[in-house]
CSV table of C-alpha atoms and ligand atoms in Angstrom, one decimal:
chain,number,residue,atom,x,y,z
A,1,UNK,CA,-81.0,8.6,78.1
A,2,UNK,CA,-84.7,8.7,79.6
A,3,UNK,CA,-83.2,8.3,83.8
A,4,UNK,CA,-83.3,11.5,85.2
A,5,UNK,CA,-79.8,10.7,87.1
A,6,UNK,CA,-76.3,10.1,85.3
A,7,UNK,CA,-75.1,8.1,88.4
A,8,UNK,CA,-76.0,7.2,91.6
A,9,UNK,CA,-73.7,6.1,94.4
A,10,UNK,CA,-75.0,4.1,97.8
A,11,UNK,CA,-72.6,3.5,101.2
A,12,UNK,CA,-69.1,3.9,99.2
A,13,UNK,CA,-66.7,3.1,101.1
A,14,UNK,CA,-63.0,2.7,101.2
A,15,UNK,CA,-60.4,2.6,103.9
A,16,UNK,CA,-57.0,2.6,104.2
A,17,UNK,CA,-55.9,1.1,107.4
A,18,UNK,CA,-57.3,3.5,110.0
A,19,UNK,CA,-57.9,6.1,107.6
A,20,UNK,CA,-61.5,6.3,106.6
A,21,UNK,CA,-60.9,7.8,103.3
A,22,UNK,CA,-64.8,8.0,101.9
A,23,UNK,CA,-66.7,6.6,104.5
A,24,UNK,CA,-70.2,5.4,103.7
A,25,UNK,CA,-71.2,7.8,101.1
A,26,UNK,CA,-74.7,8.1,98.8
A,27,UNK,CA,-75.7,10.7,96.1
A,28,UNK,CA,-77.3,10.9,93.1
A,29,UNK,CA,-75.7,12.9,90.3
A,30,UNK,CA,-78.5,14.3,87.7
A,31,UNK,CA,-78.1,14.0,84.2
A,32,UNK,CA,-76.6,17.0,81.9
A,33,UNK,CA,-75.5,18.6,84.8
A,34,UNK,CA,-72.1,19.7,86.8
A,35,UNK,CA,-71.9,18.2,90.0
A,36,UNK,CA,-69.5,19.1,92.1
A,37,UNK,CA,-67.6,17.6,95.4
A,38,UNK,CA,-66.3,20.3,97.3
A,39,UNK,CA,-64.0,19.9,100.6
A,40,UNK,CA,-60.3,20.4,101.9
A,41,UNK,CA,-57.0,18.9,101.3
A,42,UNK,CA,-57.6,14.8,103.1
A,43,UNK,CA,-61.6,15.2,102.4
A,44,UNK,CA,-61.5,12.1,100.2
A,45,UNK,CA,-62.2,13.8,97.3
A,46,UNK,CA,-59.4,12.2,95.1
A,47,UNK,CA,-60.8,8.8,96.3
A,48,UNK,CA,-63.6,8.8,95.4
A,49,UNK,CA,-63.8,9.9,92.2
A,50,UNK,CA,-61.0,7.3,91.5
A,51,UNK,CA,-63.8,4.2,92.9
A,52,UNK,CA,-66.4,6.2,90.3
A,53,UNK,CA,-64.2,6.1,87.4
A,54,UNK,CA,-62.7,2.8,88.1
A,55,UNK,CA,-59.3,3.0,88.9
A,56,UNK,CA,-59.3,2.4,92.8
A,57,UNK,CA,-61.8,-0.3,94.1
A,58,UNK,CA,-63.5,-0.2,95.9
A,59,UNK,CA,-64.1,-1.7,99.9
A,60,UNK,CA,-68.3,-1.4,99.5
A,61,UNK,CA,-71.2,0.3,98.3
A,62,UNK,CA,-72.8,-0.1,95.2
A,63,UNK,CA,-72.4,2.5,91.8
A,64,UNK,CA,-75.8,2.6,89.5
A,65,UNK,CA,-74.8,3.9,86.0
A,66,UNK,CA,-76.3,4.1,82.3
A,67,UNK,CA,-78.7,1.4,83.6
A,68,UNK,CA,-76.2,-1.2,85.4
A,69,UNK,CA,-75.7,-1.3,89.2
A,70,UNK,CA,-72.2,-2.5,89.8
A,71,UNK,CA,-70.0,-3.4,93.0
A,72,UNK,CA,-66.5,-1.5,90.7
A,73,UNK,CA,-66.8,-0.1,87.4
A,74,UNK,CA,-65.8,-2.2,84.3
A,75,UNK,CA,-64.0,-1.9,80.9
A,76,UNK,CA,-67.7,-1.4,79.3
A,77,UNK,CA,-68.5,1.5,81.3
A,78,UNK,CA,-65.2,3.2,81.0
A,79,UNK,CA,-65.3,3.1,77.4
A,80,UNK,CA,-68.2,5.5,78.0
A,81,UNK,CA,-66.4,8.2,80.4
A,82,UNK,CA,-63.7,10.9,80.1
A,83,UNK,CA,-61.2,11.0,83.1
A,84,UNK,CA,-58.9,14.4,83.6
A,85,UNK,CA,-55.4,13.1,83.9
A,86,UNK,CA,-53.5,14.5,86.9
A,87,UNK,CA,-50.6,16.6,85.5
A,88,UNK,CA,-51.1,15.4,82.1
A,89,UNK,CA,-47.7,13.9,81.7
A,90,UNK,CA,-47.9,14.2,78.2
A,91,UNK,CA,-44.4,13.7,76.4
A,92,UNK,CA,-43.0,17.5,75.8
A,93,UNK,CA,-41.3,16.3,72.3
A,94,UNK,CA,-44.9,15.4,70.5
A,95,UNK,CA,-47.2,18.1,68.9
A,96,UNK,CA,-50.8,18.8,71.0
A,97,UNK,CA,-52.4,17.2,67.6
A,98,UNK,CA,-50.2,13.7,67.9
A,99,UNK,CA,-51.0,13.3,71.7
A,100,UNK,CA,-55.0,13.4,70.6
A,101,UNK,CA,-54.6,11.0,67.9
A,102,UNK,CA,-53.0,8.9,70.2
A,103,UNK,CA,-55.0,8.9,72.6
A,104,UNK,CA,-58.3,8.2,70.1
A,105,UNK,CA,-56.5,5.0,69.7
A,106,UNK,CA,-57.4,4.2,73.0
A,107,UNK,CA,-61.2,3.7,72.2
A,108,UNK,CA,-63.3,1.7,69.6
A,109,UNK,CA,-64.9,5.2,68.4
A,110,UNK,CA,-63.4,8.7,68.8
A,111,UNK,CA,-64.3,12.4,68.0
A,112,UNK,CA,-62.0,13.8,65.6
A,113,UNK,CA,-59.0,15.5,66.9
A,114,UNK,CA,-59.9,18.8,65.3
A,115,UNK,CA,-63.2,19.0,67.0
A,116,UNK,CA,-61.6,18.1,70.4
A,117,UNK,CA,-59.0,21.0,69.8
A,118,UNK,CA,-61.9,23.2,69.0
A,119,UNK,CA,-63.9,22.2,72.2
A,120,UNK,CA,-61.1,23.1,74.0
A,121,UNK,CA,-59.7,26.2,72.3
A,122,UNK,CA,-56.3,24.8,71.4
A,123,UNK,CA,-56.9,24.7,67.5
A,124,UNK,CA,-54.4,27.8,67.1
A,125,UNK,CA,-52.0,25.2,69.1
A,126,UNK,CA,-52.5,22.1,67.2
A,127,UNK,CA,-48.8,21.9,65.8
A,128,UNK,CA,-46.8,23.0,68.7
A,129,UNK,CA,-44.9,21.4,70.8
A,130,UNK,CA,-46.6,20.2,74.3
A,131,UNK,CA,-43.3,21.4,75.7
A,132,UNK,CA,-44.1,24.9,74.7
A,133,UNK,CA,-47.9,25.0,75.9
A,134,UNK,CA,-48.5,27.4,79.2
A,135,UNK,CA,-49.7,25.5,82.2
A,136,UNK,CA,-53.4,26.5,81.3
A,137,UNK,CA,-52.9,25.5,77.7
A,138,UNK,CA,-51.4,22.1,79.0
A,139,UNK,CA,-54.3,21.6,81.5
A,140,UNK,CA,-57.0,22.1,78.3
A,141,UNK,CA,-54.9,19.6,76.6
A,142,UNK,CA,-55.5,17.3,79.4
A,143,UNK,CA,-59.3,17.5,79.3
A,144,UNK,CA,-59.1,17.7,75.5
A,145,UNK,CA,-57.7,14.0,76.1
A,146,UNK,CA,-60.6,13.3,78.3
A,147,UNK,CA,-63.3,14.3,76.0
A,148,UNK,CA,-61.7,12.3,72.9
A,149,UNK,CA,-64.1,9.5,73.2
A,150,UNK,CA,-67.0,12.0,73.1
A,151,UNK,CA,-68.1,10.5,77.1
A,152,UNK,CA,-71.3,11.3,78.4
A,153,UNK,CA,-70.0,11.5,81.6
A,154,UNK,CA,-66.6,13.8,82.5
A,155,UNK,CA,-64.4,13.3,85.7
A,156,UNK,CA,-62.2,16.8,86.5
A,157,UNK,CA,-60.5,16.7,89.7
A,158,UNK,CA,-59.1,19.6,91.0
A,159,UNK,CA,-58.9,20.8,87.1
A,160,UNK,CA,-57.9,23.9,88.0
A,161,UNK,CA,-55.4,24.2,90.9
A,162,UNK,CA,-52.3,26.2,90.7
A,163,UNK,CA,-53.7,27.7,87.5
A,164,UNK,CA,-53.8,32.1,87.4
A,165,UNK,CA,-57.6,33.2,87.3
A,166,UNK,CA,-57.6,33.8,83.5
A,167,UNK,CA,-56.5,30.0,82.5
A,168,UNK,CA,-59.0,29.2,85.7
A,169,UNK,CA,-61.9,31.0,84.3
A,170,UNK,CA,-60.7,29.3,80.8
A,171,UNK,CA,-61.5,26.0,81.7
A,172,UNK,CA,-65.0,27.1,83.4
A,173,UNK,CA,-65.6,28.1,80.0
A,174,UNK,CA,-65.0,24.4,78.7
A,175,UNK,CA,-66.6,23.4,82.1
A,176,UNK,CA,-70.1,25.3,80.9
A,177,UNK,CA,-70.0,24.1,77.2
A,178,UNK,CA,-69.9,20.6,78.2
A,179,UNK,CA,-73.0,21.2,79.9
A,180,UNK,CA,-74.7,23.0,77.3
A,181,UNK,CA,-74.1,19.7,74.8
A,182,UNK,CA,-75.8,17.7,77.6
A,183,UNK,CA,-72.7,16.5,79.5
A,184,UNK,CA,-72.5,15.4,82.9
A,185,UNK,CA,-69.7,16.3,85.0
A,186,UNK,CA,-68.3,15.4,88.1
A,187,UNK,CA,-65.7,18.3,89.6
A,188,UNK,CA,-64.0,18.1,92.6
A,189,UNK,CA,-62.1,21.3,93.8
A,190,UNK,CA,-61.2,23.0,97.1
A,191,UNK,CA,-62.0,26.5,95.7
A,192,UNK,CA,-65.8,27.7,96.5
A,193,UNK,CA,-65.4,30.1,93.8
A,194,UNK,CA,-65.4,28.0,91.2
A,195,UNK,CA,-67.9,25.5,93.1
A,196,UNK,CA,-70.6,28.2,93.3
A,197,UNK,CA,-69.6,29.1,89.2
A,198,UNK,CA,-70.3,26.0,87.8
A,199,UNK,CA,-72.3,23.8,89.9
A,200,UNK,CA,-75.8,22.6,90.0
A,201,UNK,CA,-75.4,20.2,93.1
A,202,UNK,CA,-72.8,20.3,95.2
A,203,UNK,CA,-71.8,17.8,98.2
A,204,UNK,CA,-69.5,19.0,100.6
A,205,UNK,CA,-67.0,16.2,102.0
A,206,UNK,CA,-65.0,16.4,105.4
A,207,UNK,CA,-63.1,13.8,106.6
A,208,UNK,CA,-64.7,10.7,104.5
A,209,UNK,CA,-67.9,11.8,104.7
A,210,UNK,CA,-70.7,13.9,102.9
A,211,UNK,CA,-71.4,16.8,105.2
A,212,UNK,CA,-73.9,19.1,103.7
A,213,UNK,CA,-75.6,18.6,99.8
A,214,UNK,CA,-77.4,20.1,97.5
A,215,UNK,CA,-77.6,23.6,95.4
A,216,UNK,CA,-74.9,26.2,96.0
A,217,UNK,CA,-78.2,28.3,96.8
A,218,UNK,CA,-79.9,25.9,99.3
A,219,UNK,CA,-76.8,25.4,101.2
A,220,UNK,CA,-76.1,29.2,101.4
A,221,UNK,CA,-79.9,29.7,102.0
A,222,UNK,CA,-79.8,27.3,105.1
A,223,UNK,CA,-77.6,29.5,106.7
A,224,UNK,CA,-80.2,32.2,107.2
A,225,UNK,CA,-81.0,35.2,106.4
A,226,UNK,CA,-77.6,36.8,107.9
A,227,UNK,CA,-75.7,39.4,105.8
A,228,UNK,CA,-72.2,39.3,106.5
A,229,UNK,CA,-69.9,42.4,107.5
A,230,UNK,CA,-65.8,41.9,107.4
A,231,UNK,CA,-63.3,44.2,107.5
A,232,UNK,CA,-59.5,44.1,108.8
A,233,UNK,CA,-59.3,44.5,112.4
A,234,UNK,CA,-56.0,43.8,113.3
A,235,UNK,CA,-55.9,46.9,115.3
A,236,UNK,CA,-59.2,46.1,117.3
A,237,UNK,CA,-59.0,45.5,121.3
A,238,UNK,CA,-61.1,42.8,122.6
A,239,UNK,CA,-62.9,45.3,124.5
A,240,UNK,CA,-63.7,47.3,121.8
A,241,UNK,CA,-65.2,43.7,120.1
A,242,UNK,CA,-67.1,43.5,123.1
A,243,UNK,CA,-68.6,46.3,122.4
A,244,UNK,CA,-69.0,45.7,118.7
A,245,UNK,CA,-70.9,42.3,120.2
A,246,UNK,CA,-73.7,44.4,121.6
A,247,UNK,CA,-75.2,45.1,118.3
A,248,UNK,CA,-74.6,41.6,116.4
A,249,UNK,CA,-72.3,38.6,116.4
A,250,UNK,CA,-69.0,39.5,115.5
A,251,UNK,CA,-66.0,37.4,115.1
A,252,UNK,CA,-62.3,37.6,114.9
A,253,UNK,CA,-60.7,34.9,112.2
A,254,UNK,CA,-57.2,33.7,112.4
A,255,UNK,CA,-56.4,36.0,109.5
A,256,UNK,CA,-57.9,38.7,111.8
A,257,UNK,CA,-60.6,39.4,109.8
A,258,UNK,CA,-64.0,40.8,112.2
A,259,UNK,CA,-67.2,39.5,110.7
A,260,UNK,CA,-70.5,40.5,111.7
A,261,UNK,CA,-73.6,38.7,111.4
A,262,UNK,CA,-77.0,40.7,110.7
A,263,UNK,CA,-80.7,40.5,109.5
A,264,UNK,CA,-80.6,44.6,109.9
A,265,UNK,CA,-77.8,46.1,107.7
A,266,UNK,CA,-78.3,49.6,107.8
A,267,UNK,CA,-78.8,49.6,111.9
A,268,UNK,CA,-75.9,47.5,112.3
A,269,UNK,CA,-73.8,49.9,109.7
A,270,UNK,CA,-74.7,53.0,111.6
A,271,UNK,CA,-73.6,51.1,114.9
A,272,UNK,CA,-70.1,49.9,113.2
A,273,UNK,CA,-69.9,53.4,111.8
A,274,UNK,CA,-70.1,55.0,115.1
A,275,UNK,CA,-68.1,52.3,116.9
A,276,UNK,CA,-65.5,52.9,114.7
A,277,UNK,CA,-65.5,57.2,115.3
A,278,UNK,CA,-65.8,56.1,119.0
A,279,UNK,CA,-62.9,53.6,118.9
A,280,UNK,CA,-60.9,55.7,116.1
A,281,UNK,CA,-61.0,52.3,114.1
A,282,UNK,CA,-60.3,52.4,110.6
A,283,UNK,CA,-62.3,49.9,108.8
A,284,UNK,CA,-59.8,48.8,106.2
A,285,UNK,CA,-61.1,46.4,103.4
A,286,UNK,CA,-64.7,46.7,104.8
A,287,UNK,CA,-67.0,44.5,102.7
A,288,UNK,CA,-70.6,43.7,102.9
A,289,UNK,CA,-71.8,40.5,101.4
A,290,UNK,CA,-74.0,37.3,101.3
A,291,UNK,CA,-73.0,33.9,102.2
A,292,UNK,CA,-70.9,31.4,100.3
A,293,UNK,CA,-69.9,28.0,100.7
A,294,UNK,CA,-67.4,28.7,102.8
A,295,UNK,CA,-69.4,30.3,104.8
A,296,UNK,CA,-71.2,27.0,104.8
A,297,UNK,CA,-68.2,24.3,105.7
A,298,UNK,CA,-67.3,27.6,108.2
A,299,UNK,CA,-70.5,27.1,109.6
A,300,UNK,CA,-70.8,23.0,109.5
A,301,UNK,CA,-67.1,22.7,110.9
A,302,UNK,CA,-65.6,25.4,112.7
A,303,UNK,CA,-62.9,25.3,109.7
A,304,UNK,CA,-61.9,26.7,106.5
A,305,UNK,CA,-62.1,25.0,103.6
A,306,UNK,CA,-58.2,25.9,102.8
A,307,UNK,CA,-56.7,26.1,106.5
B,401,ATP,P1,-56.7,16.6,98.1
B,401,ATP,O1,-57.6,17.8,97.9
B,401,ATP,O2,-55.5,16.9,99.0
B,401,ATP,O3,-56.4,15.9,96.9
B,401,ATP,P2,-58.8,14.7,98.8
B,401,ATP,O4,-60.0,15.3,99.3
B,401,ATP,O5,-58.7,14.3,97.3
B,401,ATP,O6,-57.5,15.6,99.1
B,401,ATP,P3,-57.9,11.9,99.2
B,401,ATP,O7,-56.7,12.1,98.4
B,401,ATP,O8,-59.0,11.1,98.7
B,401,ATP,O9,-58.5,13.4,99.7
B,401,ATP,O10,-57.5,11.3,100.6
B,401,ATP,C1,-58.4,11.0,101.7
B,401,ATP,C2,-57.6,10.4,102.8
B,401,ATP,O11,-57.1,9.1,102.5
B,401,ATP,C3,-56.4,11.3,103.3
B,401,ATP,O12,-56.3,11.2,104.7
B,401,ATP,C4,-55.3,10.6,102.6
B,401,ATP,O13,-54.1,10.7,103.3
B,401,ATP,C5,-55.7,9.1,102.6
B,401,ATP,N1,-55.2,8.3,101.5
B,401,ATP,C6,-55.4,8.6,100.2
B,401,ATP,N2,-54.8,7.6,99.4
B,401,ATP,C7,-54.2,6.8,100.2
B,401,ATP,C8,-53.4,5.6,100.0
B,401,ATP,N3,-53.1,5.1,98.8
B,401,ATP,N4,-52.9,5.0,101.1
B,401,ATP,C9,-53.2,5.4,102.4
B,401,ATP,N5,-54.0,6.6,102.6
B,401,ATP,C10,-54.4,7.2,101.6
């Protein structure tokens, strides 16, 4: 492929009634690369990744891909792209080997299964039951399904919620050694972690729309030079935060966690050190740290990603 871009998407748009699910949105996702849409439960996430990979149409907007530009995706195209399953729903009674076979019969050409199982370390697993496999296990079966027509071009959404953080980093494994073959990926997920892990571009949706793009870098960067402060301060008057106010901005969360804002961390540590010996303030969990992309939809919305 000689284009420097896998896809590229102008105005999508679909809407459900009232609901302005994805609402106008344009992006360009770079070849071999992980690209990832990141945004909270209702963002439109889902939907759009369903109008990109053909299963929802969708109202406008226009998709360019592997040289075509196209109003919805077509059977051609699809043949060329790997699509995560929600929930798998692969029947419990059939071994992990018989659900790939089946589902290379699917498409004209397929890798063969024993490669697949390799790519997504299930070949100890290849004769077990489905019904047996952990939920990890299951969810790498799922993208072992996806990747069975050897696609250039790999849809994951949300591949690893409700997954422990072994089986999550598991599949960020997979995640990475599709990219080193020369893969693309598109990822959606509500986690930041595993946003700022494995992407190179990331968009940021909120409410139908695209919000904030680009590196998980330059998006943290754009926030400033700020290093941020927390600790618990459950116990913390508001005049005593008053007073912590004079030296920086600090804020309470809903979780009650007080975060401080500063370009001068070791003034603003002696300050908090001797507010806290003035206030008899414990600073429980007290953490120092950069940015992230919450920080970012924090910043851009006045919400959490997972309120
Ligand atoms: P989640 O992380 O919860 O999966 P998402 O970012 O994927 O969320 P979507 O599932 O795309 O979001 O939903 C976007 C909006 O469109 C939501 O307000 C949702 O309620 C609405 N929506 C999605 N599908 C439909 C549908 N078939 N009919 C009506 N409204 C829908």
């Amino acid at each position: 492929m000689t284009d420097a871009f896998m896809m590229k998407v102008s105005r999508l748009t679909k809407h459900y009634g009232e609901t302005r699910a994805v609402d106008g949105i344009s992006f360009t996702v770079p070849n071999a690369s992980v690209f990832t849409i990141l945004g909270p439960n209702g963002a439109g996430k889902t939907t759009t990744l369903e109008m990109l990979e053909g299963i929802r149409e969708p109202d406008s907007g226009e998709i360019e891909i592997f040289g075509a530009r196209l109003k919805r995706i077509t059977r051609s195209v699809k043949q060329r792209m790997g699509v995560l399953l929600q929930n798998g729903g692969f029947e419990p009674y059939l071994k992990v080997h018989e659900i790939l076979q089946l589902f290379s019969s699917f498409f004209q050409s397929s890798l063969p299964v024993d490669e697949v199982l390799e790519r997504v370390a299930l070949s100890e697993k290849s004769k077990a039951l489905v019904r047996t496999l952990s939920g990890g296990q299951k969810q790498r079966l799922a993208i072992g399904a996806a990747l069975i027509n050897d696609p250039d071009l790999i849809f994951l959404d949300e591949p690893t919620t409700g997954l422990d953080p072994q089986a999550r980093r598991n599949i960020w494994d997979i995640v990475s050694g599709l990219k080193a073959r020369g893969k693309t990926i598109i990822l959606t997920t509500h986690y930041m972690e595993e946003a700022e892990a494995l992407s190179d571009e990331v968009c940021i949706m909120d409410y139908g729309k695209i919000i904030a793009q680009g590196t998980p870098k330059s998006l943290t960067d754009d926030l400033g030079e700020e290093t941020l402060i927390e600790f618990h301060g459950e116990d913390v008057s508001s005049q005593a935060l008053d007073q912590l106010q004079r030296c920086c901005k600090a804020t309470r969360s809903d979780q009650m966690m007080i975060t401080m804002e500063t370009e001068h961390l070791a003034e603003t540590m002696e300050s908090l050190f001797a507010w806290s010996r003035e206030h008899d303030i414990k600073l429980h969990d007290l953490t120092v740290r950069q940015p992230n992309l919450e920080d970012v939809f924090l910043a851009l919305t006045g919400r959490r990603l997972r309120e």
